[in-house]
Short mmCIF file of C-alpha atoms and ligand atoms in Angstrom, two decimals:
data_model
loop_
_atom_site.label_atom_id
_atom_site.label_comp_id
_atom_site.label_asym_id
_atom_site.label_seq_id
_atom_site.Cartn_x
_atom_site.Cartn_y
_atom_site.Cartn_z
CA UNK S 1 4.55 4.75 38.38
CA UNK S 2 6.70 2.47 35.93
CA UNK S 3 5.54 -0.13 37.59
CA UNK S 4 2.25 0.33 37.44
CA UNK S 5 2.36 1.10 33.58
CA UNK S 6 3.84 -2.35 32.61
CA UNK S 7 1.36 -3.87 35.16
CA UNK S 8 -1.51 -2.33 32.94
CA UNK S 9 0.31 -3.08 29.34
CA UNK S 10 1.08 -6.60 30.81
CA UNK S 11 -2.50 -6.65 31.27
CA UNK S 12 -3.95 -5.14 28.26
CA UNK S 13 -1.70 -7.62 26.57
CA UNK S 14 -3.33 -10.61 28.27
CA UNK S 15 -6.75 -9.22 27.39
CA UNK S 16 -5.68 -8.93 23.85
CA UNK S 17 -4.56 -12.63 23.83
CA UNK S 18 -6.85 -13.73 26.58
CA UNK S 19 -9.36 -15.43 24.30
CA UNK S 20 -7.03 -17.66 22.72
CA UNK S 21 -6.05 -19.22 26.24
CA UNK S 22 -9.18 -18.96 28.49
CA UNK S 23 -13.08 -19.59 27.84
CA UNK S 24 -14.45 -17.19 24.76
CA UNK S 25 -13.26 -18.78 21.58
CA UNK S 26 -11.51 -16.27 18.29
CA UNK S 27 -13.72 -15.56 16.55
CA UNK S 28 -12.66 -15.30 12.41
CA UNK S 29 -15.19 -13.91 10.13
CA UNK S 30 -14.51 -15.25 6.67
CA UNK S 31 -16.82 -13.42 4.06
CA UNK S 32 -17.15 -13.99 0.50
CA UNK S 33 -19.40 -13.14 -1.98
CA UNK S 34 -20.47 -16.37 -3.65
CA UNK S 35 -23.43 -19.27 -2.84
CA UNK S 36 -22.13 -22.25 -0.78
CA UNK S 37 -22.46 -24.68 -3.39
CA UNK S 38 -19.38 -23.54 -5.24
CA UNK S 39 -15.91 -24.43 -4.94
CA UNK S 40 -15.12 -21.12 -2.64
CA UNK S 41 -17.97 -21.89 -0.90
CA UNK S 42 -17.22 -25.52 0.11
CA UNK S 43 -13.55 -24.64 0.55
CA UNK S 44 -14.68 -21.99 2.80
CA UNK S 45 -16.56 -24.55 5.13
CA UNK S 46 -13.91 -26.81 4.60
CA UNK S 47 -11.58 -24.20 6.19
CA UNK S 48 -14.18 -23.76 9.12
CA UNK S 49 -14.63 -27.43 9.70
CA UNK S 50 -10.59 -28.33 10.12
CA UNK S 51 -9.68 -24.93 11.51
CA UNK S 52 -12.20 -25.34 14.79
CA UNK S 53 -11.08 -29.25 14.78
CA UNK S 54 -7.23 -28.43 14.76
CA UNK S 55 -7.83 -25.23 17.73
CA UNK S 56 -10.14 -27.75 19.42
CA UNK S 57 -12.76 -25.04 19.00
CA UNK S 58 -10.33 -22.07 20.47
CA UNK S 59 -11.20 -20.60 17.10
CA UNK S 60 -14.48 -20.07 15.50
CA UNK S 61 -14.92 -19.25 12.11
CA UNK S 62 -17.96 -17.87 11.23
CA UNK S 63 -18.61 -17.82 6.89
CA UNK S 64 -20.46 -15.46 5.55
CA UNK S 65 -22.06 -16.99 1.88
CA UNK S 66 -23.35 -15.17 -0.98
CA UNK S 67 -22.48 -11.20 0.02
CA UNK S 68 -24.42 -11.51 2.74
CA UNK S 69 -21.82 -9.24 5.09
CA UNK S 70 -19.96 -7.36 2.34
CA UNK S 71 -19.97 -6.68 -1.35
CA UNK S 72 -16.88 -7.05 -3.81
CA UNK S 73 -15.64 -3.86 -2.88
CA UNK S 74 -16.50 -2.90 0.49
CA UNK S 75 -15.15 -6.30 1.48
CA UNK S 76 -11.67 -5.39 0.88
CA UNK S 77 -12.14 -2.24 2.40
CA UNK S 78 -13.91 -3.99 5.43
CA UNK S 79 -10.28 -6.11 5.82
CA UNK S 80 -8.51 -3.17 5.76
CA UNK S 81 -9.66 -2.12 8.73
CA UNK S 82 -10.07 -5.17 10.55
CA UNK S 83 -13.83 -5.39 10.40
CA UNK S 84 -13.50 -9.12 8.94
CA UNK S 85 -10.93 -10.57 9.22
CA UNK S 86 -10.72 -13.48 6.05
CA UNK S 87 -11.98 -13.08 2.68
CA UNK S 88 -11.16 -15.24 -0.80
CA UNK S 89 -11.52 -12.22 -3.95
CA UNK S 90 -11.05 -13.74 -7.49
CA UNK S 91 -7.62 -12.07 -8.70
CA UNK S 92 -9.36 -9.49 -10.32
CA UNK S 93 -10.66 -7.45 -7.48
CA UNK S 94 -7.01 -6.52 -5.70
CA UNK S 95 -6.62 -3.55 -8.50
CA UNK S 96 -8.97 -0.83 -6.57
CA UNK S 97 -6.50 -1.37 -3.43
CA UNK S 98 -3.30 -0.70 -5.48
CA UNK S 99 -2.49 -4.28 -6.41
CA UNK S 100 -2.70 -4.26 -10.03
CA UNK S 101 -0.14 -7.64 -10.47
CA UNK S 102 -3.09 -10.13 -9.95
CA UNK S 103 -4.85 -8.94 -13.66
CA UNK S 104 -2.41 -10.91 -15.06
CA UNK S 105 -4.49 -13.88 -14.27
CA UNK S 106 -7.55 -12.02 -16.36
CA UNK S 107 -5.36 -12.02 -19.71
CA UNK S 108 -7.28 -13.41 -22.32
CA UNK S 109 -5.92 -17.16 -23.19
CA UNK S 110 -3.05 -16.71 -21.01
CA UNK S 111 -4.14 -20.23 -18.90
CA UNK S 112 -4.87 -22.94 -21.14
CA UNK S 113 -5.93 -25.22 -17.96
CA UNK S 114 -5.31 -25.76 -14.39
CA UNK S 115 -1.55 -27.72 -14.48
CA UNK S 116 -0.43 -25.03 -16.11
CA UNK S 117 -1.66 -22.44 -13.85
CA UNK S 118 -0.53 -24.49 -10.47
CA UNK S 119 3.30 -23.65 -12.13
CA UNK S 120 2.50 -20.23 -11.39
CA UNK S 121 0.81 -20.42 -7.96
CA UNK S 122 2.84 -23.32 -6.20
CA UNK S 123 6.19 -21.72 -7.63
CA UNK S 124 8.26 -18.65 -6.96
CA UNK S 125 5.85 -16.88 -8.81
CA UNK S 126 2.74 -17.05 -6.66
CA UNK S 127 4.77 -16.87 -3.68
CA UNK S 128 6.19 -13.50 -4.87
CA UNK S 129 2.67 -12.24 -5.67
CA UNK S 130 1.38 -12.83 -2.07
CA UNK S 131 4.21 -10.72 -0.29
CA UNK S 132 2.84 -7.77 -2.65
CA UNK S 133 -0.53 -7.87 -0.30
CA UNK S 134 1.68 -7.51 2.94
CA UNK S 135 2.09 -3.55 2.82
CA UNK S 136 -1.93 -3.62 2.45
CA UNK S 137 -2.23 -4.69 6.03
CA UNK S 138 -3.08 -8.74 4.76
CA UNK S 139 -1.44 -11.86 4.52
CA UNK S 140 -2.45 -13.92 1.56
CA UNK S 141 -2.49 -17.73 2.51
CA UNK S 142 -3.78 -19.42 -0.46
CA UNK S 143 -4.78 -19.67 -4.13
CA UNK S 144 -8.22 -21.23 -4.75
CA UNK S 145 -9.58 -22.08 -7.54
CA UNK S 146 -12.92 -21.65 -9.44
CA UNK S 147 -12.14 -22.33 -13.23
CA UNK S 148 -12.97 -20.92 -16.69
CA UNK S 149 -14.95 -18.31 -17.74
CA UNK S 150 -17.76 -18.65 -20.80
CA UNK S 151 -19.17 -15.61 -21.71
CA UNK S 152 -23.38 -15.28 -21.39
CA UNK S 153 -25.92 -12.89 -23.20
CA UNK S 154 -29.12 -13.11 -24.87
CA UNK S 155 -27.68 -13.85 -28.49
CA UNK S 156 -24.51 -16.47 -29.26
CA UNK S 157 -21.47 -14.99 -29.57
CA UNK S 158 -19.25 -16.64 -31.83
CA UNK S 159 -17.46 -14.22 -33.71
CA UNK S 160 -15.68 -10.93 -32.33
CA UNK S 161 -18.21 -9.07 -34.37
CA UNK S 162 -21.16 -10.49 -32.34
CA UNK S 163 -20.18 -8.48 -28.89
CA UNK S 164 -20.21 -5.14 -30.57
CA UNK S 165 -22.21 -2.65 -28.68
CA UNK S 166 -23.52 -4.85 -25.97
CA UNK S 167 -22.90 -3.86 -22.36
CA UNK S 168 -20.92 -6.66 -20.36
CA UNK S 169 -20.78 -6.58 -16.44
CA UNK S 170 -17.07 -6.68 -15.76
CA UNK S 171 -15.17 -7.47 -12.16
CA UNK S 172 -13.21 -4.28 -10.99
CA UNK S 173 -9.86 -5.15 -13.58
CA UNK S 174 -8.96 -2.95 -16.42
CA UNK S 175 -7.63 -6.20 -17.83
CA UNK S 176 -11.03 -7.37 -18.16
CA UNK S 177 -12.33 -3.79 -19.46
CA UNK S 178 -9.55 -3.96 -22.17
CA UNK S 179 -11.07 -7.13 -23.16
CA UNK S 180 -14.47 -6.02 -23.80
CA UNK S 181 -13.32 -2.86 -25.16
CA UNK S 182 -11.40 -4.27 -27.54
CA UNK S 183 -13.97 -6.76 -29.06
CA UNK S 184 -16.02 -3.58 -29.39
CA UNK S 185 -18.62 -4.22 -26.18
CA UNK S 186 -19.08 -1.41 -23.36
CA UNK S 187 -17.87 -2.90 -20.14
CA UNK S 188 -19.35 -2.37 -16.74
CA UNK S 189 -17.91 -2.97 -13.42
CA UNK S 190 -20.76 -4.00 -11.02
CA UNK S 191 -20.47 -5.63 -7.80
CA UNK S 192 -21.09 -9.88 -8.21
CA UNK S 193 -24.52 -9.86 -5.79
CA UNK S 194 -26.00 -7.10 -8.64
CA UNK S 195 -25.45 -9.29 -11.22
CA UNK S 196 -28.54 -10.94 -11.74
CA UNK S 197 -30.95 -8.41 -11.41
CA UNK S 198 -28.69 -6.44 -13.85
CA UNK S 199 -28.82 -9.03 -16.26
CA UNK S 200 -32.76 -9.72 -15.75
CA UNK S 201 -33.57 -6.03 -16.20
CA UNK S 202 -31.21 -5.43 -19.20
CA UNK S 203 -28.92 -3.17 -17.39
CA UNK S 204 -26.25 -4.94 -18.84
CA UNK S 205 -26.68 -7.65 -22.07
CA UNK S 206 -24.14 -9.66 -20.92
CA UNK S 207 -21.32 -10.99 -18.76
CA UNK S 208 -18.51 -13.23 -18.45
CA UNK S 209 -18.08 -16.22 -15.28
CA UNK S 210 -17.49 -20.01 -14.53
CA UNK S 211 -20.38 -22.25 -15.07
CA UNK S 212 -21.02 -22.67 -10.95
CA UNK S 213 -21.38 -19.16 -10.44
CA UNK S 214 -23.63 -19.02 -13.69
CA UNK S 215 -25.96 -21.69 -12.20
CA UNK S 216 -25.92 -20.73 -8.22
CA UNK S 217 -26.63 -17.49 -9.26
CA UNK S 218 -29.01 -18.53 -11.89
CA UNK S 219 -27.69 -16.19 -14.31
CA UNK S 220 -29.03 -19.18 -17.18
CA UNK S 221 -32.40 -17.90 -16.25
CA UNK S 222 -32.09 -14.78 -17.29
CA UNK S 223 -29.90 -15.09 -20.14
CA UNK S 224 -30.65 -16.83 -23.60
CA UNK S 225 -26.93 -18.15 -24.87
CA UNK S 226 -24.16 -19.30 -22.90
CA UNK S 227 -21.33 -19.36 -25.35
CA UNK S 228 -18.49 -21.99 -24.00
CA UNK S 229 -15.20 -20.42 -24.79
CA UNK S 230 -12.92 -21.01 -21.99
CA UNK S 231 -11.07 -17.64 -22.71
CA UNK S 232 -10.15 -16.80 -19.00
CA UNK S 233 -9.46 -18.06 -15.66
CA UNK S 234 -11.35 -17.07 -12.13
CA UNK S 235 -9.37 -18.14 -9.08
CA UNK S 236 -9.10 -16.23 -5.71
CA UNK S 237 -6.21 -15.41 -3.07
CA UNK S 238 -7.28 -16.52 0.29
CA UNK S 239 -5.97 -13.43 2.88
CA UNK S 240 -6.68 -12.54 6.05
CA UNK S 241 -5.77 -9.42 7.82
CA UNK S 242 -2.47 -8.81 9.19
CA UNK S 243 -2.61 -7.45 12.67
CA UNK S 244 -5.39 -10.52 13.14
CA UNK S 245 -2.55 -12.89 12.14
CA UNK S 246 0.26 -11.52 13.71
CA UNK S 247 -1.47 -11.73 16.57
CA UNK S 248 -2.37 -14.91 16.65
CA UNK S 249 -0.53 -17.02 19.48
CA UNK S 250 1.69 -19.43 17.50
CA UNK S 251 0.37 -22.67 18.13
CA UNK S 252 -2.93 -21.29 16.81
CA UNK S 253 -1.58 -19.72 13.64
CA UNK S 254 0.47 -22.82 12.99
CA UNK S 255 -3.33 -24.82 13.15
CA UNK S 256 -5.06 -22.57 11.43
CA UNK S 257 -2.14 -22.73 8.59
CA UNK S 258 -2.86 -26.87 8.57
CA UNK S 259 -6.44 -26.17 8.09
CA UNK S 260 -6.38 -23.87 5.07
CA UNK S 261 -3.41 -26.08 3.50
CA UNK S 262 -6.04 -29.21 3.75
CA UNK S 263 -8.76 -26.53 2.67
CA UNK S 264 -6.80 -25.47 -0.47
CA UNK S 265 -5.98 -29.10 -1.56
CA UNK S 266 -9.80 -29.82 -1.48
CA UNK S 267 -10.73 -27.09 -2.63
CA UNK S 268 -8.72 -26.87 -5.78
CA UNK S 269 -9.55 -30.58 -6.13
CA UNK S 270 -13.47 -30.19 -6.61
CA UNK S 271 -13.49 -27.35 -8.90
CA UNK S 272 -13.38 -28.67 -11.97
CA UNK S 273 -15.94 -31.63 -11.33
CA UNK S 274 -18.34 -28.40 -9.79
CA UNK S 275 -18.04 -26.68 -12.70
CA UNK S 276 -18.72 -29.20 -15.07
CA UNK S 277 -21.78 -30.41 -12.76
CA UNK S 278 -22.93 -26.35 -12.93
CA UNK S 279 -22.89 -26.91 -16.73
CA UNK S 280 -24.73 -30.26 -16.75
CA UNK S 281 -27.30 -28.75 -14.28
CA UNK S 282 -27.78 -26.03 -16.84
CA UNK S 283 -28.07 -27.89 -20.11
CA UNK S 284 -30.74 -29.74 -18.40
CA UNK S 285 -32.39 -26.55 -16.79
CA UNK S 286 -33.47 -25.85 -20.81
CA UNK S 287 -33.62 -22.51 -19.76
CA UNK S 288 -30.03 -21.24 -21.81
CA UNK S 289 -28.91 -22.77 -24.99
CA UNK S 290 -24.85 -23.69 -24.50
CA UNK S 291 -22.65 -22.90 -28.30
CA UNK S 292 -19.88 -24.72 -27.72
CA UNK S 293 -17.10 -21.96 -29.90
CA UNK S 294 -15.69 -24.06 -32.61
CA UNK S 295 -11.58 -23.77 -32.70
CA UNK S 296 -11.70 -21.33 -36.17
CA UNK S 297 -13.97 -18.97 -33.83
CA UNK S 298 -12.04 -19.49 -31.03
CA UNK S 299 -8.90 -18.66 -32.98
CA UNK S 300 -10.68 -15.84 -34.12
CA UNK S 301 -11.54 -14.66 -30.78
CA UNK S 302 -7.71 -14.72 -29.12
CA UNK S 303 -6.64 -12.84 -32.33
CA UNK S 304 -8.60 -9.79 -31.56
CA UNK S 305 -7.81 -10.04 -27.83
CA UNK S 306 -4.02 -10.34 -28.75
CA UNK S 307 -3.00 -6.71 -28.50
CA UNK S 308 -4.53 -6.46 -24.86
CA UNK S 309 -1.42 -8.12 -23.64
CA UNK S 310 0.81 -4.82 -24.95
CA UNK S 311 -1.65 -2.44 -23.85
CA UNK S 312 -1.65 -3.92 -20.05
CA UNK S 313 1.91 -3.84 -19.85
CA UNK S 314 2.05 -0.69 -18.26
CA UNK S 315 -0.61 -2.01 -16.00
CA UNK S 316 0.23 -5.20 -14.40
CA UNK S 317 3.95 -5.18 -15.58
CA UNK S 318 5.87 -6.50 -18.57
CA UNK S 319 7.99 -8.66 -16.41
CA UNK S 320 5.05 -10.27 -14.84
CA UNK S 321 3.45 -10.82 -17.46
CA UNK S 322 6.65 -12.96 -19.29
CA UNK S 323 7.23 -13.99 -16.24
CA UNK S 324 3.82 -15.92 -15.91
CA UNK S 325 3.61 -16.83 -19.45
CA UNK S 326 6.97 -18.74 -18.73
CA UNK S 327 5.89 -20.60 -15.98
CA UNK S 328 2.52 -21.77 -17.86
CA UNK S 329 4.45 -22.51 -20.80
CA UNK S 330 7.15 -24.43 -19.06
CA UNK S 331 7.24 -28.14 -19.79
CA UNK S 332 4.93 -28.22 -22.65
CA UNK S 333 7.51 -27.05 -25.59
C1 LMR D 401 -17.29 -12.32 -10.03
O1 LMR D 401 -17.36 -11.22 -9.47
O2 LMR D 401 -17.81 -12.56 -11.12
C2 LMR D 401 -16.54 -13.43 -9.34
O3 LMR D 401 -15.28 -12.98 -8.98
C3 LMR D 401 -17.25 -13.85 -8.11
C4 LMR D 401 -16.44 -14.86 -7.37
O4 LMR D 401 -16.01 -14.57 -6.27
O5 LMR D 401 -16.27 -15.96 -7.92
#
């Protein structure tokens, strides 16, 4: 009877791995909720390209663009149980499944540009942040980038005094809802894939995102003023569920780990030439008028954001938050 019990585990087991060895490929669904034509997006086909060329096709990676298999939230949920199996949310979206630490990135003028924020990814600092996700059932692989946020709605907004009473779509962070809150505004938290329609209907008035996920979306269309202030930072953590990984022969995890460290380096290497092309395509679009803040209005700006980083102590951690302001500070004093 003993026997036959380890005969049938040994061959469950075999099942479980067979694909990896025999004829029907892994597949990996990797979903995310922006268009192709963004950094995520091209990183994200990067990572399929290199990951079926390293497994000699023994893994295929199927992206899903644009929402088109999950939203914001239920794609984290979806992870969780295993339904997908990779997914790249912007730092601001871990807070719903009890990992608060990543609204540190959504501080107001915390990263003043992307050297300074590799110090906190590529160094003890990032690496501590992805063990938090481990006791969520994922693994997180990567940082990606995307790049800074301008803030959009149908009037300029220049001083602090200008967002009063306007409704701004926020991501799921109470970093970001302290932000708005405190420049007076009513914040929102609305999945990305509702955000146009939102904005066209006047649901909201306004919202805050990089200039390639302004244009792919079209969000210029439907908003009159674009106001360039460079107050905050989108990037994602690349994870993929645990079991999945775990799982994974090896030799298979070791290639797919290749093909997202080749992934990240290109990935994080376009972003900042998308973005800027986003924001040339819109200028020339005609259909939003850019305000580039001047410094005064920009000082202005971080002055009555200051006392958000007090108030979020409690949420994302004091410690973290010195911590991180350290490591982008490092070097430049
Ligand atoms: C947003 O929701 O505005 C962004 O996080 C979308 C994204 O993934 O870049």
């Amino acid at each position: 009877m003993k026997r036959l019990l380890v005969a049938t585990a040994a061959i469950a087991a075999l099942a479980l791995i067979g694909p990896a060895s025999a004829q029907a490929p892994i597949v990996l669904k990797f979903s995310h909720v922006v268009a192709p034509d963004t950094p995520k997006g091209k990183g994200s086909e990067k990572f399929k390209e290199l990951a079926e060329k390293y497994t000699n096709g023994k893994v295929k990676v199927e992206v899903y663009h644009n929402s088109t298999l999950y939203k914001d939230k239920e794609e984290l949920e979806a992870m969780q149980l295993g339904a997908v199996q990779m997914l790249a949310p912007s730092n601001s979206k871990f807070g719903p499944i009890g990992v608060k630490e990543f609204e540190v990135f959504d501080l107001p003028f915390l990263i003043p540009n992307l050297a300074a924020l590799r110090k906190v990814t590529e160094g003890p600092i990032g690496a501590k942040m992805l063990k938090l996700l481990d006791s969520k059932g994922m693994v997180g692989l990567a940082y990606w980038d995307n790049g800074f946020k301008q803030m959009s709605a149908n009037k300029p907004l220049r001083k602090p005094e200008d967002y009063k009473g306007l409704k701004f779509r926020i991501q799921s962070s109470k970093v970001l809802e302290a932000q708005f809150r405190t420049l007076g505004a009513i914040p929102q938290v609305m999945a990305f894939s509702e955000v146009y329609q939102a904005l066209q209907t006047g649901v909201v008035d306004g919202q805050e995102n990089t200039w390639s996920n302004m244009y792919t979306q079209k969000m210029h269309e439907v908003q009159k003023d674009i106001t360039e202030t460079n107050h905050g930072y989108i990037g994602y953590v690349v994870v993929v569920n645990k079991p999945f990984w775990d799982g994974l022969p090896a030799d298979i995890r070791g290639q797919l780990e290749k093909a997202m460290k080749e992934a990240t380096a290109y990935s994080n290497e376009i972003s900042a030439k998308e973005n800027a092309e986003a924001r040339e395509e819109i200028i020339k679009s005609k259909k939003s008028t850019i305000i580039t803040a001047s410094k005064d209005e920009l000082a202005a700006l971080r002055k009555t954001m200051e006392p958000i980083y007090q108030d979020m102590e409690k949420r994302v951690g004091k410690q973290a938050i010195e911590d991180v302001m350290k490591a982008v500070n490092a070097g430049t004093n």
